Amino acid sequence: MTENIWHPFTPLAEGYDPLEIVKADGIYIYTKDERKILDAVSSWWVNIHGHANKKIATAISEQAHSLEHVIFAGFTHQPAEKLAQSLIDLLPSMNKVFFSDDGSTAIEVALKICLQHFHNRNKNANRTKIIAIEGAYHGDTFGAMAVCDRTPFNAPFNPLLFDVEFIPRPTQKNWSEVKERFTQILESEEVAAFIFEPIIQGAGGMQTYSPKHLDELIKLAHNKNTFCIADEIMTGFGRTDHLFASEYLEEKPDLICLSKGITGGFLPLAVTLCTKEVAQPFYDNDILKTFFHGHSYTGNPIACAAANASLEILLTDECFKNRKRIAEKHLHFAKQINSNKKLKSRVLEVRTCGTIFALELKTEEQTSYFNEWRKNIYNYFLDRNILLRPLGNVIYIIPPYIITDQELDIVYEEILRFLEV
């Protein structure tokens, strides 16, 4: 393997040699030395239909032979038009679709749109504050980092990040405190947007929270003319019990960010959707009110073709039944752990949300990516040819939807063995 590649989230020190993958099929990835590894985390949550899906691969091939790419400023094409319309049909409160490249840039777009919305309406408007939730993770570019929880991940850059008002993740115990703090921040009428991961915080440890609490926060924000951004990069495309986690809510967000599963795990693509109200101040003949944002590969036709094919699979009865089956299996496994006193002594909490299963271990260190248990857990399962990439002391499963009951049982049984060690 070349020594010139700098891998993400990987120390450059010795002892972190990457495994060379030569092919993938279904829920398995295959190494150069002929290991067959069960991908129980959908390769960072993107591969929702399994590796090398033939329908998506065919769509990519056909598109590549007709239109591989064209500048998206001043031009359009059918794959992007079809995808935008499909997303609007599924999210009817939305009106505009802005294409970008990954989840982090989708967040950047949403933040910039909100801030420029108020600038376009009144250049002297003081709507520059953002509210986020403690424990949040929204990406690694500067705007996205600013609305993330301040952890050792972004410590080198903290002095350069814009100020954000953080509120605790709402729980039954702290709800009064959270609501009061949120209301106080809004009173200044300086808040442009409130950003959140609906229902479940992903990289923060698969922490869940109540739709009712989030509904009330969104309502409070809307009463103060503050936009609400739903980061559905992880939760979108069926990961929860709905196609989109925002469907749990009665109060609808004003912007929605999507990526990860959008192309079925084949190609990078992201979108930021917004309501007509959000976009309104950009409809102006003044050139300076244009949204000056874009990337060279914005709206790439091949990526859009992959997304269209993935969406067709997602909306089939078979895929719906698979997601429901996985959710029921997770619930049964959670009950199995919770009813076992010996296992419960090692487990702080078990959480499930649709196709997502999370188990938080009792450890001396708090839940964090840097918890020493992370490396032990990762190596334990990888040694047994199962890819589980823990979030500190949180073991989670977020599998491709095609995983069988038998394959899920393999993962469950290995988790039980780990807990019994």
Short mmCIF file of C-alpha atoms in Angstrom, two decimals:
data_model
loop_
_atom_site.label_atom_id
_atom_site.label_comp_id
_atom_site.label_asym_id
_atom_site.label_seq_id
_atom_site.Cartn_x
_atom_site.Cartn_y
_atom_site.Cartn_z
CA MET A 1 0.00 0.00 0.00
CA THR A 2 1.18 3.52 -0.77
CA GLU A 3 2.44 5.56 2.16
CA ASN A 4 1.39 8.81 0.49
CA ILE A 5 -2.34 8.70 1.26
CA TRP A 6 -3.55 10.65 4.28
CA HIS A 7 -6.64 8.81 5.52
CA PRO A 8 -9.49 10.61 7.34
CA PHE A 9 -9.79 10.33 11.13
CA THR A 10 -6.64 8.19 11.14
CA PRO A 11 -3.37 8.99 12.97
CA LEU A 12 -0.24 9.12 10.84
CA ALA A 13 1.61 7.18 13.54
CA GLU A 14 2.64 3.57 13.01
CA GLY A 15 0.17 0.81 13.77
CA TYR A 16 -2.73 2.24 11.75
CA ASP A 17 -2.19 0.44 8.47
CA PRO A 18 -5.39 0.47 6.37
CA LEU A 19 -6.90 -2.71 5.01
CA GLU A 20 -6.81 -2.88 1.21
CA ILE A 21 -10.29 -3.56 -0.20
CA VAL A 22 -10.46 -5.15 -3.63
CA LYS A 23 -14.22 -5.55 -4.10
CA ALA A 24 -17.59 -5.33 -2.37
CA ASP A 25 -20.89 -7.07 -2.85
CA GLY A 26 -24.13 -6.82 -0.91
CA ILE A 27 -23.30 -6.21 2.75
CA TYR A 28 -19.75 -7.53 2.45
CA ILE A 29 -16.39 -5.96 1.63
CA TYR A 30 -13.43 -8.13 0.58
CA THR A 31 -9.80 -7.49 1.42
CA LYS A 32 -6.73 -8.18 -0.67
CA ASP A 33 -5.84 -11.07 1.67
CA GLU A 34 -9.27 -12.64 1.03
CA ARG A 35 -11.08 -11.62 4.22
CA LYS A 36 -14.86 -11.19 3.93
CA ILE A 37 -16.02 -8.41 6.26
CA LEU A 38 -19.65 -7.74 7.12
CA ASP A 39 -20.28 -4.00 6.71
CA ALA A 40 -22.69 -3.31 9.59
CA VAL A 41 -22.26 0.49 9.39
CA SER A 42 -23.03 0.92 5.68
CA SER A 43 -19.54 2.33 5.08
CA TRP A 44 -20.10 5.49 7.13
CA TRP A 45 -23.89 5.33 6.80
CA VAL A 46 -24.03 5.86 3.02
CA ASN A 47 -24.58 2.42 1.51
CA ILE A 48 -28.29 1.91 2.06
CA HIS A 49 -28.97 -0.76 -0.60
CA GLY A 50 -25.79 -2.81 -0.33
CA HIS A 51 -22.54 -2.61 -2.25
CA ALA A 52 -22.39 -2.86 -6.06
CA ASN A 53 -26.15 -2.61 -6.48
CA LYS A 54 -26.80 -3.48 -10.12
CA LYS A 55 -29.64 -1.01 -10.73
CA ILE A 56 -27.58 1.95 -9.52
CA ALA A 57 -24.43 0.75 -11.30
CA THR A 58 -26.36 0.46 -14.57
CA ALA A 59 -27.84 3.94 -14.16
CA ILE A 60 -24.34 5.35 -13.63
CA SER A 61 -22.96 3.56 -16.67
CA GLU A 62 -25.78 4.70 -18.95
CA GLN A 63 -25.51 8.30 -17.77
CA ALA A 64 -21.72 8.34 -18.19
CA HIS A 65 -22.15 7.41 -21.85
CA SER A 66 -24.49 10.34 -22.56
CA LEU A 67 -23.57 13.26 -20.28
CA GLU A 68 -20.84 12.96 -17.68
CA HIS A 69 -20.84 16.59 -16.50
CA VAL A 70 -21.72 20.12 -17.50
CA ILE A 71 -21.33 23.42 -15.71
CA PHE A 72 -24.49 23.92 -13.60
CA ALA A 73 -24.43 27.74 -13.61
CA GLY A 74 -26.74 28.74 -16.45
CA PHE A 75 -27.38 25.13 -17.54
CA THR A 76 -29.55 22.26 -16.36
CA HIS A 77 -30.14 18.61 -17.24
CA GLN A 78 -32.76 15.92 -16.81
CA PRO A 79 -31.10 13.83 -14.02
CA ALA A 80 -30.98 16.89 -11.72
CA GLU A 81 -34.48 18.04 -12.72
CA LYS A 82 -35.90 14.57 -11.99
CA LEU A 83 -34.15 14.30 -8.62
CA ALA A 84 -35.22 17.77 -7.51
CA GLN A 85 -38.84 17.08 -8.40
CA SER A 86 -38.79 13.70 -6.62
CA LEU A 87 -37.44 15.28 -3.44
CA ILE A 88 -40.00 18.08 -3.53
CA ASP A 89 -42.76 15.48 -3.99
CA LEU A 90 -41.52 13.66 -0.87
CA LEU A 91 -41.00 16.90 1.08
CA PRO A 92 -43.88 19.08 -0.13
CA SER A 93 -43.21 21.94 2.31
CA MET A 94 -39.96 22.59 0.41
CA ASN A 95 -39.77 24.69 -2.76
CA LYS A 96 -36.15 25.02 -3.89
CA VAL A 97 -33.31 22.48 -4.17
CA PHE A 98 -29.65 23.60 -4.10
CA PHE A 99 -27.08 20.96 -5.08
CA SER A 100 -23.66 20.54 -3.47
CA ASP A 101 -21.09 17.83 -2.86
CA ASP A 102 -21.34 16.37 0.65
CA GLY A 103 -23.08 16.76 3.98
CA SER A 104 -20.72 19.41 5.28
CA THR A 105 -21.23 21.63 2.23
CA ALA A 106 -25.01 21.12 2.44
CA ILE A 107 -24.80 22.61 5.94
CA GLU A 108 -22.62 25.49 4.73
CA VAL A 109 -25.21 26.25 2.05
CA ALA A 110 -28.08 26.22 4.56
CA LEU A 111 -26.29 28.55 6.98
CA LYS A 112 -25.27 30.97 4.23
CA ILE A 113 -28.77 31.04 2.73
CA CYS A 114 -30.28 31.92 6.11
CA LEU A 115 -27.76 34.64 6.81
CA GLN A 116 -28.00 36.14 3.32
CA HIS A 117 -31.81 35.98 3.45
CA PHE A 118 -31.80 38.64 6.16
CA HIS A 119 -28.95 40.57 4.51
CA ASN A 120 -30.95 40.73 1.27
CA ARG A 121 -34.04 41.95 3.11
CA ASN A 122 -32.13 44.63 4.97
CA LYS A 123 -28.40 45.14 4.77
CA ASN A 124 -28.39 46.50 8.31
CA ALA A 125 -30.42 43.62 9.74
CA ASN A 126 -28.78 42.21 12.83
CA ARG A 127 -29.82 38.59 12.20
CA THR A 128 -26.43 36.91 12.51
CA LYS A 129 -26.75 34.48 15.42
CA ILE A 130 -27.15 30.71 15.07
CA ILE A 131 -28.52 28.34 17.73
CA ALA A 132 -27.31 24.72 17.85
CA ILE A 133 -27.64 21.80 20.25
CA GLU A 134 -24.83 20.53 22.49
CA GLY A 135 -23.50 17.19 21.26
CA ALA A 136 -24.20 18.13 17.64
CA TYR A 137 -22.08 17.12 14.67
CA HIS A 138 -22.74 18.80 11.33
CA GLY A 139 -19.47 18.40 9.39
CA ASP A 140 -15.84 19.44 9.13
CA THR A 141 -15.77 22.61 7.04
CA PHE A 142 -15.58 25.88 8.95
CA GLY A 143 -19.25 26.83 9.02
CA ALA A 144 -20.26 23.27 9.84
CA MET A 145 -17.61 23.03 12.56
CA ALA A 146 -18.90 26.24 14.12
CA VAL A 147 -22.32 24.69 14.75
CA CYS A 148 -20.80 21.44 16.04
CA ASP A 149 -20.23 20.69 19.70
CA ARG A 150 -16.83 22.10 20.64
CA THR A 151 -14.67 18.99 21.18
CA PRO A 152 -11.01 18.00 20.68
CA PHE A 153 -12.02 17.35 17.04
CA ASN A 154 -12.12 21.05 16.26
CA ALA A 155 -9.98 22.46 19.12
CA PRO A 156 -7.19 23.72 16.78
CA PHE A 157 -9.75 25.86 14.95
CA ASN A 158 -11.98 27.07 17.80
CA PRO A 159 -10.49 30.60 17.87
CA LEU A 160 -11.46 31.01 14.22
CA LEU A 161 -15.04 29.72 14.43
CA PHE A 162 -17.94 32.16 14.60
CA ASP A 163 -19.85 32.32 17.88
CA VAL A 164 -22.85 30.04 18.24
CA GLU A 165 -25.45 29.87 21.00
CA PHE A 166 -25.64 26.26 22.24
CA ILE A 167 -28.53 24.78 24.19
CA PRO A 168 -28.44 21.39 25.95
CA ARG A 169 -30.00 18.42 24.18
CA PRO A 170 -33.55 18.44 25.58
CA THR A 171 -34.56 15.66 27.95
CA GLN A 172 -37.48 15.18 30.31
CA LYS A 173 -35.29 16.30 33.21
CA ASN A 174 -33.85 19.47 31.72
CA TRP A 175 -36.74 20.53 29.50
CA SER A 176 -37.77 23.59 31.52
CA GLU A 177 -34.18 24.83 31.61
CA VAL A 178 -33.69 24.25 27.88
CA LYS A 179 -36.93 25.97 26.94
CA GLU A 180 -36.13 28.99 29.12
CA ARG A 181 -32.61 29.30 27.70
CA PHE A 182 -33.86 28.95 24.11
CA THR A 183 -36.52 31.60 24.67
CA GLN A 184 -33.99 34.00 26.17
CA ILE A 185 -31.69 33.70 23.15
CA LEU A 186 -34.56 34.31 20.73
CA GLU A 187 -35.67 37.44 22.60
CA SER A 188 -32.76 39.42 21.15
CA GLU A 189 -34.31 38.96 17.68
CA GLU A 190 -30.78 38.52 16.35
CA VAL A 191 -31.09 34.80 15.54
CA ALA A 192 -31.08 33.84 11.86
CA ALA A 193 -31.38 30.08 12.29
CA PHE A 194 -31.74 27.15 14.66
CA ILE A 195 -29.97 24.01 13.40
CA PHE A 196 -30.60 20.49 14.68
CA GLU A 197 -30.36 16.80 13.88
CA PRO A 198 -34.01 15.73 14.12
CA ILE A 199 -34.82 13.09 16.74
CA ILE A 200 -31.33 11.54 16.92
CA GLN A 201 -27.80 12.94 17.09
CA GLY A 202 -25.54 10.71 14.99
CA ALA A 203 -21.84 11.23 15.65
CA GLY A 204 -22.70 12.54 19.11
CA GLY A 205 -23.35 8.95 20.17
CA MET A 206 -26.72 8.11 18.55
CA GLN A 207 -28.46 10.11 21.30
CA THR A 208 -32.23 10.31 20.86
CA TYR A 209 -34.61 13.01 22.00
CA SER A 210 -38.33 13.73 21.93
CA PRO A 211 -40.13 15.02 18.81
CA LYS A 212 -42.48 16.91 21.15
CA HIS A 213 -39.61 18.90 22.63
CA LEU A 214 -38.19 19.64 19.19
CA ASP A 215 -41.63 20.67 17.91
CA GLU A 216 -41.94 23.21 20.69
CA LEU A 217 -38.47 24.62 20.03
CA ILE A 218 -39.25 25.00 16.33
CA LYS A 219 -42.55 26.71 17.14
CA LEU A 220 -40.78 29.14 19.46
CA ALA A 221 -38.22 29.88 16.73
CA HIS A 222 -40.89 30.45 14.10
CA ASN A 223 -42.72 32.84 16.42
CA LYS A 224 -39.57 34.94 16.42
CA ASN A 225 -39.08 34.75 12.61
CA THR A 226 -36.10 32.42 13.01
CA PHE A 227 -35.49 29.75 10.38
CA CYS A 228 -35.06 26.10 11.37
CA ILE A 229 -32.52 23.86 9.62
CA ALA A 230 -32.99 20.09 9.81
CA ASP A 231 -29.72 18.23 9.32
CA GLU A 232 -31.03 14.98 7.82
CA ILE A 233 -27.69 13.91 6.42
CA MET A 234 -27.69 10.77 8.56
CA THR A 235 -31.42 10.36 9.24
CA GLY A 236 -32.64 10.86 5.67
CA PHE A 237 -33.68 8.15 3.21
CA GLY A 238 -35.28 5.72 5.63
CA ARG A 239 -32.83 5.42 8.50
CA THR A 240 -35.58 6.11 11.06
CA ASP A 241 -39.15 4.79 11.01
CA HIS A 242 -39.92 7.40 8.34
CA LEU A 243 -38.27 8.29 5.05
CA PHE A 244 -37.17 11.51 6.74
CA ALA A 245 -36.96 12.14 10.48
CA SER A 246 -38.70 15.50 9.99
CA GLU A 247 -41.88 13.50 9.40
CA TYR A 248 -42.00 12.93 13.17
CA LEU A 249 -42.58 16.65 13.58
CA GLU A 250 -45.76 18.69 13.38
CA GLU A 251 -43.73 21.89 13.05
CA LYS A 252 -41.83 21.69 9.77
CA PRO A 253 -38.27 22.94 9.21
CA ASP A 254 -37.57 25.73 6.74
CA LEU A 255 -34.46 24.07 5.32
CA ILE A 256 -33.44 20.41 5.07
CA CYS A 257 -29.92 19.13 4.37
CA LEU A 258 -29.50 15.71 2.73
CA SER A 259 -26.48 13.65 1.69
CA LYS A 260 -24.97 10.25 2.72
CA GLY A 261 -27.61 7.77 1.51
CA ILE A 262 -28.79 9.96 -1.36
CA THR A 263 -26.87 8.03 -4.06
CA GLY A 264 -27.06 4.65 -2.33
CA GLY A 265 -23.41 4.92 -1.36
CA PHE A 266 -22.01 5.21 -4.89
CA LEU A 267 -21.05 8.86 -5.41
CA PRO A 268 -20.73 12.09 -3.40
CA LEU A 269 -23.77 14.35 -3.65
CA ALA A 270 -25.76 16.59 -1.33
CA VAL A 271 -28.75 18.89 -1.47
CA THR A 272 -30.12 21.72 0.62
CA LEU A 273 -33.88 22.21 0.29
CA CYS A 274 -35.71 25.31 1.44
CA THR A 275 -39.19 26.80 1.49
CA LYS A 276 -40.41 29.51 -0.85
CA GLU A 277 -40.28 31.99 2.03
CA VAL A 278 -36.58 31.35 2.61
CA ALA A 279 -35.75 31.84 -1.08
CA GLN A 280 -37.96 34.91 -1.60
CA PRO A 281 -35.34 37.68 -0.96
CA PHE A 282 -33.11 36.12 -3.64
CA TYR A 283 -35.72 36.84 -6.34
CA ASP A 284 -34.35 40.28 -7.18
CA ASN A 285 -32.86 41.99 -10.23
CA ASP A 286 -30.09 43.34 -8.02
CA ILE A 287 -27.14 41.09 -8.94
CA LEU A 288 -25.70 41.51 -5.45
CA LYS A 289 -28.66 39.60 -4.03
CA THR A 290 -27.60 36.47 -5.92
CA PHE A 291 -26.51 33.48 -3.86
CA PHE A 292 -22.86 33.38 -4.90
CA HIS A 293 -22.09 29.78 -3.98
CA GLY A 294 -21.22 26.74 -6.07
CA HIS A 295 -18.73 23.98 -6.80
CA SER A 296 -17.23 22.72 -10.03
CA TYR A 297 -19.21 19.48 -9.83
CA THR A 298 -22.50 20.96 -8.61
CA GLY A 299 -25.44 18.89 -9.86
CA ASN A 300 -23.20 16.28 -11.48
CA PRO A 301 -25.41 14.24 -13.88
CA ILE A 302 -23.82 10.87 -13.00
CA ALA A 303 -24.32 11.44 -9.27
CA CYS A 304 -27.90 12.57 -9.90
CA ALA A 305 -28.56 9.46 -12.00
CA ALA A 306 -27.29 7.31 -9.12
CA ALA A 307 -29.55 9.21 -6.71
CA ASN A 308 -32.59 8.73 -8.95
CA ALA A 309 -31.96 4.98 -9.16
CA SER A 310 -31.39 4.74 -5.41
CA LEU A 311 -34.61 6.63 -4.72
CA GLU A 312 -36.58 4.26 -6.96
CA ILE A 313 -35.28 1.32 -4.90
CA LEU A 314 -35.98 3.13 -1.62
CA LEU A 315 -39.64 3.63 -2.51
CA THR A 316 -40.34 -0.03 -3.32
CA ASP A 317 -42.48 -2.18 -1.02
CA GLU A 318 -39.55 -4.57 -0.64
CA CYS A 319 -37.29 -1.85 0.75
CA PHE A 320 -40.03 -0.62 3.09
CA LYS A 321 -40.56 -4.14 4.42
CA ASN A 322 -36.81 -4.61 4.91
CA ARG A 323 -36.53 -1.40 6.93
CA LYS A 324 -39.52 -2.39 9.07
CA ARG A 325 -38.03 -5.87 9.60
CA ILE A 326 -34.66 -4.44 10.69
CA ALA A 327 -36.37 -2.02 13.10
CA GLU A 328 -38.34 -4.87 14.69
CA LYS A 329 -35.19 -7.01 15.00
CA HIS A 330 -33.37 -4.14 16.71
CA LEU A 331 -36.22 -3.67 19.18
CA HIS A 332 -36.24 -7.38 20.01
CA PHE A 333 -32.46 -7.36 20.54
CA ALA A 334 -32.72 -4.29 22.78
CA LYS A 335 -35.35 -6.07 24.92
CA GLN A 336 -33.10 -9.13 25.11
CA ILE A 337 -30.26 -7.04 26.55
CA ASN A 338 -32.48 -5.04 28.90
CA SER A 339 -34.02 -8.19 30.37
CA ASN A 340 -30.63 -9.78 31.13
CA LYS A 341 -29.33 -8.55 34.52
CA LYS A 342 -25.79 -9.74 33.85
CA LEU A 343 -25.59 -7.87 30.54
CA LYS A 344 -27.32 -4.78 31.91
CA SER A 345 -24.54 -4.40 34.47
CA ARG A 346 -22.24 -3.47 31.59
CA VAL A 347 -24.72 -1.37 29.62
CA LEU A 348 -25.65 2.22 30.41
CA GLU A 349 -28.44 2.43 27.82
CA VAL A 350 -29.77 0.75 24.68
CA ARG A 351 -31.32 3.01 22.05
CA THR A 352 -33.14 2.15 18.82
CA CYS A 353 -34.63 4.36 16.14
CA GLY A 354 -35.81 2.60 13.00
CA THR A 355 -32.84 0.83 11.40
CA ILE A 356 -30.43 2.35 13.94
CA PHE A 357 -29.36 0.38 17.01
CA ALA A 358 -27.05 1.84 19.67
CA LEU A 359 -25.66 0.37 22.87
CA GLU A 360 -23.81 2.62 25.31
CA LEU A 361 -21.36 0.87 27.60
CA LYS A 362 -20.80 1.82 31.23
CA THR A 363 -17.27 3.19 31.31
CA GLU A 364 -15.26 5.46 33.59
CA GLU A 365 -14.83 7.98 30.79
CA GLN A 366 -17.79 9.90 29.44
CA THR A 367 -19.28 9.13 26.05
CA SER A 368 -16.95 10.62 23.47
CA TYR A 369 -15.13 9.60 20.31
CA PHE A 370 -11.91 9.74 22.30
CA ASN A 371 -13.06 7.26 24.93
CA GLU A 372 -10.35 4.58 25.09
CA TRP A 373 -12.96 1.86 24.60
CA ARG A 374 -13.38 2.94 20.98
CA LYS A 375 -10.20 1.26 19.75
CA ASN A 376 -10.83 -1.91 21.78
CA ILE A 377 -14.37 -2.28 20.44
CA TYR A 378 -13.37 -1.58 16.84
CA ASN A 379 -10.52 -4.11 16.87
CA TYR A 380 -12.61 -6.78 18.64
CA PHE A 381 -15.25 -6.83 15.92
CA LEU A 382 -12.89 -6.30 13.00
CA ASP A 383 -10.85 -9.30 14.18
CA ARG A 384 -14.11 -11.25 13.79
CA ASN A 385 -14.76 -9.81 10.30
CA ILE A 386 -17.50 -7.40 11.34
CA LEU A 387 -17.15 -3.69 10.63
CA LEU A 388 -18.55 -1.74 13.59
CA ARG A 389 -17.00 1.71 13.99
CA PRO A 390 -17.96 2.74 17.56
CA LEU A 391 -18.55 6.28 18.72
CA GLY A 392 -16.34 6.12 21.80
CA ASN A 393 -18.07 3.66 24.12
CA VAL A 394 -21.21 3.51 21.94
CA ILE A 395 -21.56 0.41 19.79
CA TYR A 396 -24.02 1.02 16.98
CA ILE A 397 -25.44 -0.86 14.00
CA ILE A 398 -26.68 1.06 10.96
CA PRO A 399 -26.79 -1.62 8.24
CA PRO A 400 -27.66 -1.67 4.54
CA TYR A 401 -31.37 -2.39 4.17
CA ILE A 402 -30.73 -5.68 2.39
CA ILE A 403 -29.12 -7.30 5.44
CA THR A 404 -30.88 -10.58 6.29
CA ASP A 405 -32.18 -11.70 9.67
CA GLN A 406 -29.43 -14.30 9.77
CA GLU A 407 -26.73 -11.71 9.11
CA LEU A 408 -28.18 -9.42 11.78
CA ASP A 409 -28.11 -12.34 14.19
CA ILE A 410 -24.40 -12.80 13.49
CA VAL A 411 -23.78 -9.20 14.56
CA TYR A 412 -26.08 -9.46 17.59
CA GLU A 413 -24.45 -12.69 18.78
CA GLU A 414 -20.99 -11.16 18.54
CA ILE A 415 -22.14 -8.14 20.54
CA LEU A 416 -23.46 -10.50 23.22
CA ARG A 417 -20.11 -12.32 23.30
CA PHE A 418 -18.33 -8.99 23.65
CA LEU A 419 -20.54 -8.03 26.60
CA GLU A 420 -19.83 -11.36 28.28
CA VAL A 421 -16.05 -11.08 28.00
#
